[in-house]
XYZ file of C-alpha atoms in Angstrom:
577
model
C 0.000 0.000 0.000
C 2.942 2.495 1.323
C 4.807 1.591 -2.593
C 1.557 1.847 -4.797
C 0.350 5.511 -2.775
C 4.172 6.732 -2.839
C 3.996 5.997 -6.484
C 0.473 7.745 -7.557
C 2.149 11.102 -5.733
C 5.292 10.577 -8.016
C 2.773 10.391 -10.772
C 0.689 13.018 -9.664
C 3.921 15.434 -9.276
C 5.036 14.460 -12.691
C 1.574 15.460 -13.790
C 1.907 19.019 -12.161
C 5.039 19.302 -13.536
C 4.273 18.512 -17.404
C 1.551 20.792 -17.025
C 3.853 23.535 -15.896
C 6.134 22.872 -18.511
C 3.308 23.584 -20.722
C 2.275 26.485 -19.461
C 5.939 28.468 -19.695
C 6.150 27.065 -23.294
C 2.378 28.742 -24.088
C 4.058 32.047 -24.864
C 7.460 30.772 -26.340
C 7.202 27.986 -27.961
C 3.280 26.976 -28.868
C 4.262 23.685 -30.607
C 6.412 22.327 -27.693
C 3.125 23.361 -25.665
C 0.873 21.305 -27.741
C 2.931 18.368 -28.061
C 3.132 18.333 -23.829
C -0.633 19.027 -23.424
C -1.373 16.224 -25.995
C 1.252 13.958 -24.002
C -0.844 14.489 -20.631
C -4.529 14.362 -22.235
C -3.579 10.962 -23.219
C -3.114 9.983 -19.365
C -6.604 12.103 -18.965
C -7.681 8.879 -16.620
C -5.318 9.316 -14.236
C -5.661 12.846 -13.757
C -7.254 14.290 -10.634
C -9.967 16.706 -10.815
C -8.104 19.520 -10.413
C -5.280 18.638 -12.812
C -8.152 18.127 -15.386
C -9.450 21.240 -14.975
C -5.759 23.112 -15.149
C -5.232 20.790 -18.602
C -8.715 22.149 -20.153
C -7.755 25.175 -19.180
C -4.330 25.369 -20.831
C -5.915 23.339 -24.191
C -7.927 26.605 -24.157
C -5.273 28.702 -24.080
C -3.472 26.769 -27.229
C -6.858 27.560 -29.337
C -7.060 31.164 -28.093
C -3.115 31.081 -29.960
C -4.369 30.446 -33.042
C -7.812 32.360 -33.041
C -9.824 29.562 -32.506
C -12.853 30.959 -30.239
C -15.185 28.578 -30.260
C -13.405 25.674 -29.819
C -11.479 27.378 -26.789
C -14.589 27.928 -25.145
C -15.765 24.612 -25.576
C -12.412 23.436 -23.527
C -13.407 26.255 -20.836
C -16.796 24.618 -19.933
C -14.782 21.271 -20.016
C -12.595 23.016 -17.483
C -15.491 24.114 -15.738
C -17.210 20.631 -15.074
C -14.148 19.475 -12.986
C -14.914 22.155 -10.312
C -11.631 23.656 -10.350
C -10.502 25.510 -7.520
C -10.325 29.119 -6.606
C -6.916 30.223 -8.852
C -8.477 27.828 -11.792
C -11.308 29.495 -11.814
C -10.796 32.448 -11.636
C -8.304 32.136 -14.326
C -10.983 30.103 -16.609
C -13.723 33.071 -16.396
C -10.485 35.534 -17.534
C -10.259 33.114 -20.696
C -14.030 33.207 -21.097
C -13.366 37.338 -21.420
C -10.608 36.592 -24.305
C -13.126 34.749 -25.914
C -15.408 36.807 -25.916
C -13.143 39.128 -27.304
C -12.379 36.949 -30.155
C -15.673 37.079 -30.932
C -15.624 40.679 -30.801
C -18.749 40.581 -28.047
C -16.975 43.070 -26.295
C -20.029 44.316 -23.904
C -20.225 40.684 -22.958
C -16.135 41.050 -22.158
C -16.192 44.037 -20.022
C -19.687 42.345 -17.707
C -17.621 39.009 -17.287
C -14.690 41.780 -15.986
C -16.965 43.309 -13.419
C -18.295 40.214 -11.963
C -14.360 38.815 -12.271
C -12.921 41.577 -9.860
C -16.064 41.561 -7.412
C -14.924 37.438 -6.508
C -11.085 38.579 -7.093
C -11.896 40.989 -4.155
C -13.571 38.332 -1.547
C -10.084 36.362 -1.745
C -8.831 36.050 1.479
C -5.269 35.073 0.277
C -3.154 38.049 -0.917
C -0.961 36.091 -3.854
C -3.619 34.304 -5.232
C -5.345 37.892 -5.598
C -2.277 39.576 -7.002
C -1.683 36.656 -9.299
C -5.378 37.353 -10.337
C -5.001 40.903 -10.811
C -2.053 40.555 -13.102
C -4.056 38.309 -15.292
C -6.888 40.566 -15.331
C -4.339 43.308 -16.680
C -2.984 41.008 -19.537
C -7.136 41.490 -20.486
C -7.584 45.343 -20.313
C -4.799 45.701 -22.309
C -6.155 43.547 -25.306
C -9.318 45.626 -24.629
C -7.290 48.768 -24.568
C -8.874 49.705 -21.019
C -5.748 51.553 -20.257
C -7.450 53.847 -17.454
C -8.370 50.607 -15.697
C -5.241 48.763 -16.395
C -3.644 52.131 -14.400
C -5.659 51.407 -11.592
C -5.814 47.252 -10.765
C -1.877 47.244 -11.698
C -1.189 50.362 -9.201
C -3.847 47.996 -6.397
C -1.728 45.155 -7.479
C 1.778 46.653 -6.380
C 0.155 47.951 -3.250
C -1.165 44.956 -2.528
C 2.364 43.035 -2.937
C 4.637 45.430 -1.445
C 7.302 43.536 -3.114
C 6.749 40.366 -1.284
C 6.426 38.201 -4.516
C 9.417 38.930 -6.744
C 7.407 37.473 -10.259
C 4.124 39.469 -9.052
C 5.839 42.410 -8.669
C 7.917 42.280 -11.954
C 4.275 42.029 -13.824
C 2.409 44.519 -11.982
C 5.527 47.203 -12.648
C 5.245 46.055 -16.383
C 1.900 46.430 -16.847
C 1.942 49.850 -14.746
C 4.746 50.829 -17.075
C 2.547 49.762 -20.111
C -0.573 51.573 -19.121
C 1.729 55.006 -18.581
C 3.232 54.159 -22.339
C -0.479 53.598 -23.717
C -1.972 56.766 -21.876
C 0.838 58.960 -23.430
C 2.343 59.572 -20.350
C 6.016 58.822 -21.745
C 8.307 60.426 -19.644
C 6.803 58.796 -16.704
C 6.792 55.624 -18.520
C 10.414 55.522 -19.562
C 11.736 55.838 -16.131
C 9.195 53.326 -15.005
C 10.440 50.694 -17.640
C 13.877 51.383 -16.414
C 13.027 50.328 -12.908
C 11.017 47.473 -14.320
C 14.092 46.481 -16.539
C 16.845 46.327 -13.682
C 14.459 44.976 -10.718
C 13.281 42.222 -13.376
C 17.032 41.405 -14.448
C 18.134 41.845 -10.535
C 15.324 38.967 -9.650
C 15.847 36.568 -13.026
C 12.883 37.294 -14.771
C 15.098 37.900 -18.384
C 12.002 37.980 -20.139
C 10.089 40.947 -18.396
C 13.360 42.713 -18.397
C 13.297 42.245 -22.372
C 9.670 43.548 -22.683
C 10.970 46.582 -20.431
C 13.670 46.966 -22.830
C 11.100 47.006 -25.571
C 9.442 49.468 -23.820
C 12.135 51.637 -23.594
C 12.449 51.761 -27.330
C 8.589 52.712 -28.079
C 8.888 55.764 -25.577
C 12.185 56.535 -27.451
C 10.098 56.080 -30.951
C 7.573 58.258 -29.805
C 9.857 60.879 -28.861
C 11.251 60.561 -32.286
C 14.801 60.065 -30.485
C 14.943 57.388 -33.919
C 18.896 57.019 -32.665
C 18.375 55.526 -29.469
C 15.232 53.699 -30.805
C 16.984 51.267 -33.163
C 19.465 50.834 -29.851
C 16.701 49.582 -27.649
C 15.203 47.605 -30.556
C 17.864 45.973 -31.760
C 18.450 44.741 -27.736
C 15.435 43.612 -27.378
C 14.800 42.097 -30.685
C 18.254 39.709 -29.891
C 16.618 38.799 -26.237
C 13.003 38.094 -27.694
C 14.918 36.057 -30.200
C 16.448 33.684 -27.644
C 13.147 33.338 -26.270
C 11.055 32.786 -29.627
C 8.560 34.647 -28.786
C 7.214 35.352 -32.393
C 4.436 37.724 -31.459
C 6.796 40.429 -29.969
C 9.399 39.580 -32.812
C 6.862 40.540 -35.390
C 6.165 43.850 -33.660
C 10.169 44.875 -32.945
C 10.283 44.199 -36.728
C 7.515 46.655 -37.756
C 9.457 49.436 -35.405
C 12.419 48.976 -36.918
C 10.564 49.321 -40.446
C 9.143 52.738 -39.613
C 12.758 53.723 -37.174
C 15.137 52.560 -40.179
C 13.043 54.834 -42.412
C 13.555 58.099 -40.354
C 17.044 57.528 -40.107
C 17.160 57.971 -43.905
C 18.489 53.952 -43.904
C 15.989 52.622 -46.968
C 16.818 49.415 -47.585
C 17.166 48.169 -44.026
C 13.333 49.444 -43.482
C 12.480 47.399 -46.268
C 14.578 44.202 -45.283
C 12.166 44.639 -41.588
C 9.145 45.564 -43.438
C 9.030 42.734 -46.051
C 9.497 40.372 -43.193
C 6.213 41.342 -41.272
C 4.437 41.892 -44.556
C 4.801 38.272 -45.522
C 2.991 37.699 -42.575
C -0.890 36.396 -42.958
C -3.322 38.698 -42.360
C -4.554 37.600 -38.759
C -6.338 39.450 -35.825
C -3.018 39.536 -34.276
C -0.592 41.130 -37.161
C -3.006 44.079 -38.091
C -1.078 46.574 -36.278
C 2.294 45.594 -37.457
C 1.390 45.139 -40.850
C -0.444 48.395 -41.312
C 2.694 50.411 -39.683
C 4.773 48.261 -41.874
C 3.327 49.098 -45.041
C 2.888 52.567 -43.974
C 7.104 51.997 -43.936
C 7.338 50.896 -47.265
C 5.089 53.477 -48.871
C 7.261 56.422 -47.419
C 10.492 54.209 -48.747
C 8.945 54.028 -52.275
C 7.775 57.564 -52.205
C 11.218 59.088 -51.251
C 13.054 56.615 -54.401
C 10.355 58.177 -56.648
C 8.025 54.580 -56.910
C 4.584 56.148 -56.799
C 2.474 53.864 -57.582
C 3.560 51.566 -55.340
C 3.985 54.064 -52.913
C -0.216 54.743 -53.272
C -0.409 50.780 -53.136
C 0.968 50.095 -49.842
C -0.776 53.507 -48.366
C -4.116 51.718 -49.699
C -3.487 48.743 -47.633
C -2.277 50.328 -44.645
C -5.296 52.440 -44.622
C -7.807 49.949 -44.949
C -5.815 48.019 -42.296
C -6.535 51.445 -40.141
C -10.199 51.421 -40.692
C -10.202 47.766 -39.475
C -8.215 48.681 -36.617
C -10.328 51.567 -36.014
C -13.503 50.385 -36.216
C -12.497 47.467 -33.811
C -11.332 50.555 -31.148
C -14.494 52.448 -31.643
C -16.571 49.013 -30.882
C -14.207 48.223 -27.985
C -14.713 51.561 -26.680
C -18.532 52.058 -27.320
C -18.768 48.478 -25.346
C -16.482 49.808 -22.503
C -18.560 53.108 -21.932
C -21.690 50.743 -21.882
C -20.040 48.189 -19.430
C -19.453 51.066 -17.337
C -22.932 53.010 -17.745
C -24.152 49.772 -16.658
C -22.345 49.940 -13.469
C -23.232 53.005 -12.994
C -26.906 52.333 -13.547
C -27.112 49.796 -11.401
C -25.834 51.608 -8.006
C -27.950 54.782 -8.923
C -30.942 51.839 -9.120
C -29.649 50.245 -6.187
C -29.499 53.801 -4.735
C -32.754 54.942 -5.957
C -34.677 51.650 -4.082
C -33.118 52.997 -1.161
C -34.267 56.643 -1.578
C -37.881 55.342 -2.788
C -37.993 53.155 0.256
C -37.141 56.528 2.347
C -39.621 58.674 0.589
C -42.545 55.943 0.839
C -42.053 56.672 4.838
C -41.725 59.736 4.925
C -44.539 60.078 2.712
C -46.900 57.827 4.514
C -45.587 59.917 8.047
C -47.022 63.114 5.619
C -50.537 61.506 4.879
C -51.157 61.045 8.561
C -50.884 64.418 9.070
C -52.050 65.868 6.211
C -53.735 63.752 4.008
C -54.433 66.630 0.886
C -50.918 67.632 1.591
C -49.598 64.395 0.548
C -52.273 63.704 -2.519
C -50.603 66.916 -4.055
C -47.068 66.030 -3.475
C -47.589 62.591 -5.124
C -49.094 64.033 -8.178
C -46.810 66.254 -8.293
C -43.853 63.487 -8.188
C -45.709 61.363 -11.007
C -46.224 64.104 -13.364
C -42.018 65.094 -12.956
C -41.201 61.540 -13.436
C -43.684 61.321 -16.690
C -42.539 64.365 -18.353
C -38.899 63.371 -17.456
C -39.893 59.835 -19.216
C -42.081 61.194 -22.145
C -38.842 63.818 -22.610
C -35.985 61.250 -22.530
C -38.439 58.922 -25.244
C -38.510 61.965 -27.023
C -34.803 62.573 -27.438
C -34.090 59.034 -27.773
C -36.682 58.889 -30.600
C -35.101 62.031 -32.350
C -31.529 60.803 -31.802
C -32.189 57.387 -34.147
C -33.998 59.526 -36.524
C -31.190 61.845 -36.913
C -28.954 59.525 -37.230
C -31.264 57.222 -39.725
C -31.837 60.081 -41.883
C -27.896 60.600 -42.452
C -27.547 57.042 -43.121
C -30.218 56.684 -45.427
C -31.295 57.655 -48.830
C -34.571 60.287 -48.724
C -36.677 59.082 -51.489
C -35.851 55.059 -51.287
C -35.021 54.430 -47.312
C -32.398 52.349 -48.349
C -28.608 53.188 -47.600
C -26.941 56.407 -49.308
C -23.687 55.926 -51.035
C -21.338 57.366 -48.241
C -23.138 54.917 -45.850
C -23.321 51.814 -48.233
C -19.552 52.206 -49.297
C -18.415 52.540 -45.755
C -20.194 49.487 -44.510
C -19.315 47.452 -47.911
C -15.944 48.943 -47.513
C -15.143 46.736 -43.572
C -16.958 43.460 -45.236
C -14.752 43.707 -47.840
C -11.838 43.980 -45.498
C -12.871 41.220 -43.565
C -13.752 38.625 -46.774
C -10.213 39.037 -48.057
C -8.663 38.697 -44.536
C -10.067 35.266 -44.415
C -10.475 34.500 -47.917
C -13.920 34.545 -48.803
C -15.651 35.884 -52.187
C -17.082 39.271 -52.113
C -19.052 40.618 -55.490
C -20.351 43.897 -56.437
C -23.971 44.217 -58.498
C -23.755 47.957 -59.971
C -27.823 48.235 -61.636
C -28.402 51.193 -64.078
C -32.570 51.824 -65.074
C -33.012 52.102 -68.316
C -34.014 54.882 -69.883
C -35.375 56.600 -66.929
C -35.107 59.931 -68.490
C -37.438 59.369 -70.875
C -39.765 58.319 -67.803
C -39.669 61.618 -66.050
C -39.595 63.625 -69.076
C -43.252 61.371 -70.826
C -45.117 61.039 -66.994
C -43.387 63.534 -64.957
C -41.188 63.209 -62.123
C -43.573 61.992 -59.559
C -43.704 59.031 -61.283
C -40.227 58.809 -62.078
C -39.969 58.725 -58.059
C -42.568 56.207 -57.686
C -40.587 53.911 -60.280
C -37.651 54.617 -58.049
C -39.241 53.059 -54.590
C -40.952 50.884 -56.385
C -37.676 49.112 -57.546
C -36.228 49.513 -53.764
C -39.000 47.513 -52.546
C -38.931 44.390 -55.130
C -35.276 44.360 -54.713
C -35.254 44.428 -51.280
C -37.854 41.855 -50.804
C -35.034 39.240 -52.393
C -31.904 40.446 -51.334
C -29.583 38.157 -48.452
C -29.849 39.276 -44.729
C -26.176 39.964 -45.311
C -26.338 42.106 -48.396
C -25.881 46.098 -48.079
C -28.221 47.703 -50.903
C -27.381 50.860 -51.718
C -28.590 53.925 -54.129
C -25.414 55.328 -55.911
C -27.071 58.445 -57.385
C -29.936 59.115 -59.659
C -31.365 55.768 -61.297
C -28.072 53.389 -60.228
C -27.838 51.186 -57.429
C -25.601 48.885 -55.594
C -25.397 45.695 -54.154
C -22.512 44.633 -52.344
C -22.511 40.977 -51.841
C -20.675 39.027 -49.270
C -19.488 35.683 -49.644
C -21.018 35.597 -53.271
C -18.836 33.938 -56.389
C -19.349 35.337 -59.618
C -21.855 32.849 -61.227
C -24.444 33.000 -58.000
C -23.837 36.804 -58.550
C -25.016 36.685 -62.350
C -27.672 34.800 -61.457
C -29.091 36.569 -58.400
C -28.658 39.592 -60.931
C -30.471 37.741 -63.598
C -32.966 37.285 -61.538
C -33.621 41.166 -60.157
C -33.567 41.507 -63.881
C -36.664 39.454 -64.588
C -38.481 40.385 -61.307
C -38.203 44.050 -62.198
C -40.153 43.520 -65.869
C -42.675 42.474 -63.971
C -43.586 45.221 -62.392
C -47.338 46.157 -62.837
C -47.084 50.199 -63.759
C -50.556 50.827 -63.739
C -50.388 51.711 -60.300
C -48.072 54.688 -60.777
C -50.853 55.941 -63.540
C -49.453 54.985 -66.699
C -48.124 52.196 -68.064
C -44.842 51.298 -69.466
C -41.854 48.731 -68.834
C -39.142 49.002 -66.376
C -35.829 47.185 -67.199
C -32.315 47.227 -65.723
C -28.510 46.683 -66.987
C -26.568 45.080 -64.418
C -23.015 45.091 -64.515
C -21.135 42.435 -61.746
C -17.349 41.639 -60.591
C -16.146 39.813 -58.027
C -12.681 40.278 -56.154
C -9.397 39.038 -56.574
C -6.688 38.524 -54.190
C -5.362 41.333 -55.810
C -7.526 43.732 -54.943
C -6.610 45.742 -51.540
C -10.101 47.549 -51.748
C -13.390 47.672 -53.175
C -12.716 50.511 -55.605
C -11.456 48.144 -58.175
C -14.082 46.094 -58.290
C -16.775 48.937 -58.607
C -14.802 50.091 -61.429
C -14.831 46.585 -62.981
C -18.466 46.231 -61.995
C -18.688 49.778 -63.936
C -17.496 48.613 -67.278
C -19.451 45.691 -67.104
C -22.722 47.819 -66.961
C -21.505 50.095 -69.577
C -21.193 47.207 -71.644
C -24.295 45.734 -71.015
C -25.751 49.203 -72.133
C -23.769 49.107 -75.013
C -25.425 45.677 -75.218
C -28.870 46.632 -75.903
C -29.966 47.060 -71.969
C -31.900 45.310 -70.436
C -29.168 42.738 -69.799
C -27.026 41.096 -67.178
C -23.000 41.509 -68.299
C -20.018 40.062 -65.587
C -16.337 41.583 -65.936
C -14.006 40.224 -67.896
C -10.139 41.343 -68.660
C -11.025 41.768 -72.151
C -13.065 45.196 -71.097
C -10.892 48.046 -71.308
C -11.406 51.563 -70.165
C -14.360 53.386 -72.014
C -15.151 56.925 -71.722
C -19.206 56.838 -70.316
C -20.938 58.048 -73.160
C -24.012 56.479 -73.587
C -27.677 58.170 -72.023
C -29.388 56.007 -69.555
């Protein structure tokens, strides 16, 4: 009995300690990772509870790596069923908020957060609740929460006092981190010296690396490019020893954009061409947009302008991606918070009602017409307050309806249409979908307006809004160019579903009973359609394709559905309607 329990705790240790293993290879070496979590999962028997819910938890971790959401999740609530303990879990819910993130259900992210540090602040034990905190920070910074990521790393240090040499050495990164992201530079290069020597002093090499990164940001910032390629060039040689690919990527890009100011062209475009053979992943938008920001200056200043405009293309359509994720972060963020908010002044406002009821029913004992009056008076503040906030709510959507919208049709205005087609397109060619553009031209519509008048013209106009949009995908953005041409941008379409969805608004629009407008005559439509290449870096090319393809099917005869092909060349628009 004493040799088989002596041997389960060998096992058990060996366990703990493949598993750790693991864990310091997540965010070095991601293979080696895998092939120890695969190693252990295939002893999943023998496991304890705990240790299975540590395992799930770190197979989690390997899908989050690779942008797998979904699947990560799904090891979370595997993680989940083996009631881990206290660190576990709270560590499991932190992964839930990355996921969520992937999924870019950011309000969902930032609610998980709140209810995360209300159980991170009943811990009883100190280290587990600095540990906790130092996770949490690792999440505000992907959520670019920077004011909060100031405040739990600043709790953190006060919390540790030192005490816990690897605690501290992440709460003074991430308090040097939040300085750098707030702008605060001076503050934050002094801080990532002390985080840089304390880190070295205590053997954490790789915090004292990321400080050393650090450094070299503030220094790029403070276009000190000199010192800059200093720093980065350090840093880039410890990350390398550590191959840590992520922060390799981004020292890369840095030395793109710092090799460019120092008037040294061809060693930005050695750094550049490495991150811009990167794939284009959640995780390399940053570095390849500042990257081929790089090599556009570089070909601009040897006198290569067109692929100088090429690469500024692509870097700012990598900006509006980046963008738009920031504003959704940040609209999500300000809601999280409101929601906080709303809930204490609720909380609050129970408590005040509560108060008010008694002091209230204390007034109608001793005055009961005293109290009838005051109570009307309350309900008729509160209902005007309501029926005014419904008001400006109302007005607000309306607004902001009528500048996204077309006047006469309802359905989206050009500005609107091409912004929205403009992020799908983005995203299609990121992961390598189809994406085709219907361009729709009515034919002879002048002749319309100037036989029936323009009243009917305008009735032939919604009239055409509302077949279409009666057949049009969920996903598709419909849009009203100008005049009697129309859009639709179609996701996820290839070119011969896109001829024959087109084909088919064709026929559906001859069918149109006229009668009802007053007189009667036939409407038809010349469609032009192109779908992208992996060429393409945005969606003007392919309404200009789509563009020649209508002009040809006017030229044609009308009434016609025409797709792009490289034998069209570049007409001058001459024909009428």
């Amino acid at each position: 009995m004493l040799l088989i329990s002596c041997a389960v705790f060998a096992n058990a240790n060996e366990i703990d300690a493949e598993l750790d293993i693991a864990e310091s290879f997540m965010h070095t070496d991601t293979q080696s990772a895998i092939d120890k979590l695969n190693s252990v999962l295939s002893h999943e028997a023998e496991l304890s509870s705990s240790q299975k819910s540590r395992l799930y938890m770190l197979i989690s971790l390997k899908h989050l790596y690779v942008a797998e959401y979904k699947e990560a999740d799904i090891a979370l609530e595997r993680a989940l069923s083996f009631n881990p303990p206290d660190d576990i879990l709270t560590r499991i819910y932190l992964y839930k908020v990355t996921v969520n993130i992937g999924l870019k259900d950011y309000k969902q992210a930032f609610t998980q957060l709140e209810i995360n540090l209300a159980r991170i602040h009943n811990y009883q034990d100190n280290s587990i609740k600095i540990a906790t905190y130092n996770r949490l920070l690792n999440v505000y910074l992907e959520l670019e929460a920077y004011d909060e990521m100031l405040r739990i790393s600043r709790l953190a240090l006060d919390l540790n006092q030192g005490k816990n040499p690897k605690n501290q050495c992440y709460s003074m990164l991430y308090y040097s981190v939040a300085h750098l992201r707030l702008k605060k530079l001076q503050q934050a290069s002094s801080l990532f010296s002390d985080t840089e020597e304390y880190c070295a002093e205590q053997g954490f090499p790789l915090i004292a690396v990321m400080s050393v990164k650090g450094r070299a940001i503030v220094a790029y910032e403070n276009e000190d490019y000199q010192q800059a390629e200093t720093l980065l060039l350090t840093s880039l040689d410890g990350y390398q020893k550590f191959k840590f690919e992520v922060e390799i990527n981004e020292i890369h890009s840095y030395l793109g954009m710092t090799y460019f100011y120092l008037g040294r062209f061809q060693q930005a475009k050695l750094f550049a061409d490495k991150v811009n053979q990167l794939p284009i992943a959640p995780n390399n938008l940053l570095v390849k947009k500042r990257v081929n920001e790089a090599l556009s200056l570089v070909a601009g200043k040897q006198g290569q302008f067109d692929k100088a405009y090429q690469y500024q293309v692509v870097a700012n359509a990598l900006s509006l991606q980046i963008l738009n994720e920031q504003k959704v972060k940040e609209n999500a963020y300000q809601m999280a918070r409101f929601d906080s908010v709303e809930k204490n002044r609720e909380t609050n406002s129970l408590m005040q009602d509560h108060e008010l009821l008694v002091q209230q029913k204390d007034l109608f004992m001793k005055d009961k017409s005293s109290s009838i009056m005051f109570s009307t008076l309350l309900v008729g503040v509160s209902v005007g307050l309501l029926l005014l906030l419904i008001s400006a709510w109302l007005q607000r959507n309306q607004f902001m309806k009528q500048a996204q919208r077309d006047g006469l049709t309802g359905i989206y205005n050009r500005r609107t249409g091409q912004e929205l087609a403009e992020n799908e397109f983005i995203e299609a060619q990121t992961i390598n979908e189809p994406f085709s553009v219907l361009l729709m031209d009515l034919d002879l519509f002048k002749n319309i307006n100037d036989q029936f008048g323009h009243a009917t013209g305008d009735w032939t106009l919604k009239k055409v809004t509302s077949v279409i949009e009666t057949i049009i995908r969920p996903n598709d953005i419909f849009t009203r160019m100008g005049g009697e041409e129309f859009a639709i941008f179609m996701p996820k379409l290839e070119q011969p579903a896109a001829e024959e969805f087109a084909e088919r608004i064709r026929i559906e629009l001859m069918g149109i009973n006229t009668r009802y407008s007053g007189h009667e005559f036939t409407i038809t439509v010349s469609c032009g359609v192109s779908t992208a290449n992996k060429d393409d870096l945005s969606l003007d090319p392919l309404i200009q394709r789509a563009d020649l393809a209508l002009y040809s099917a006017k030229n044609n005869g009308r009434n016609c559905v025409v797709c792009y092909n490289e034998l069209m060349s570049q007409p001058t628009r001459s024909f009428s309607n």
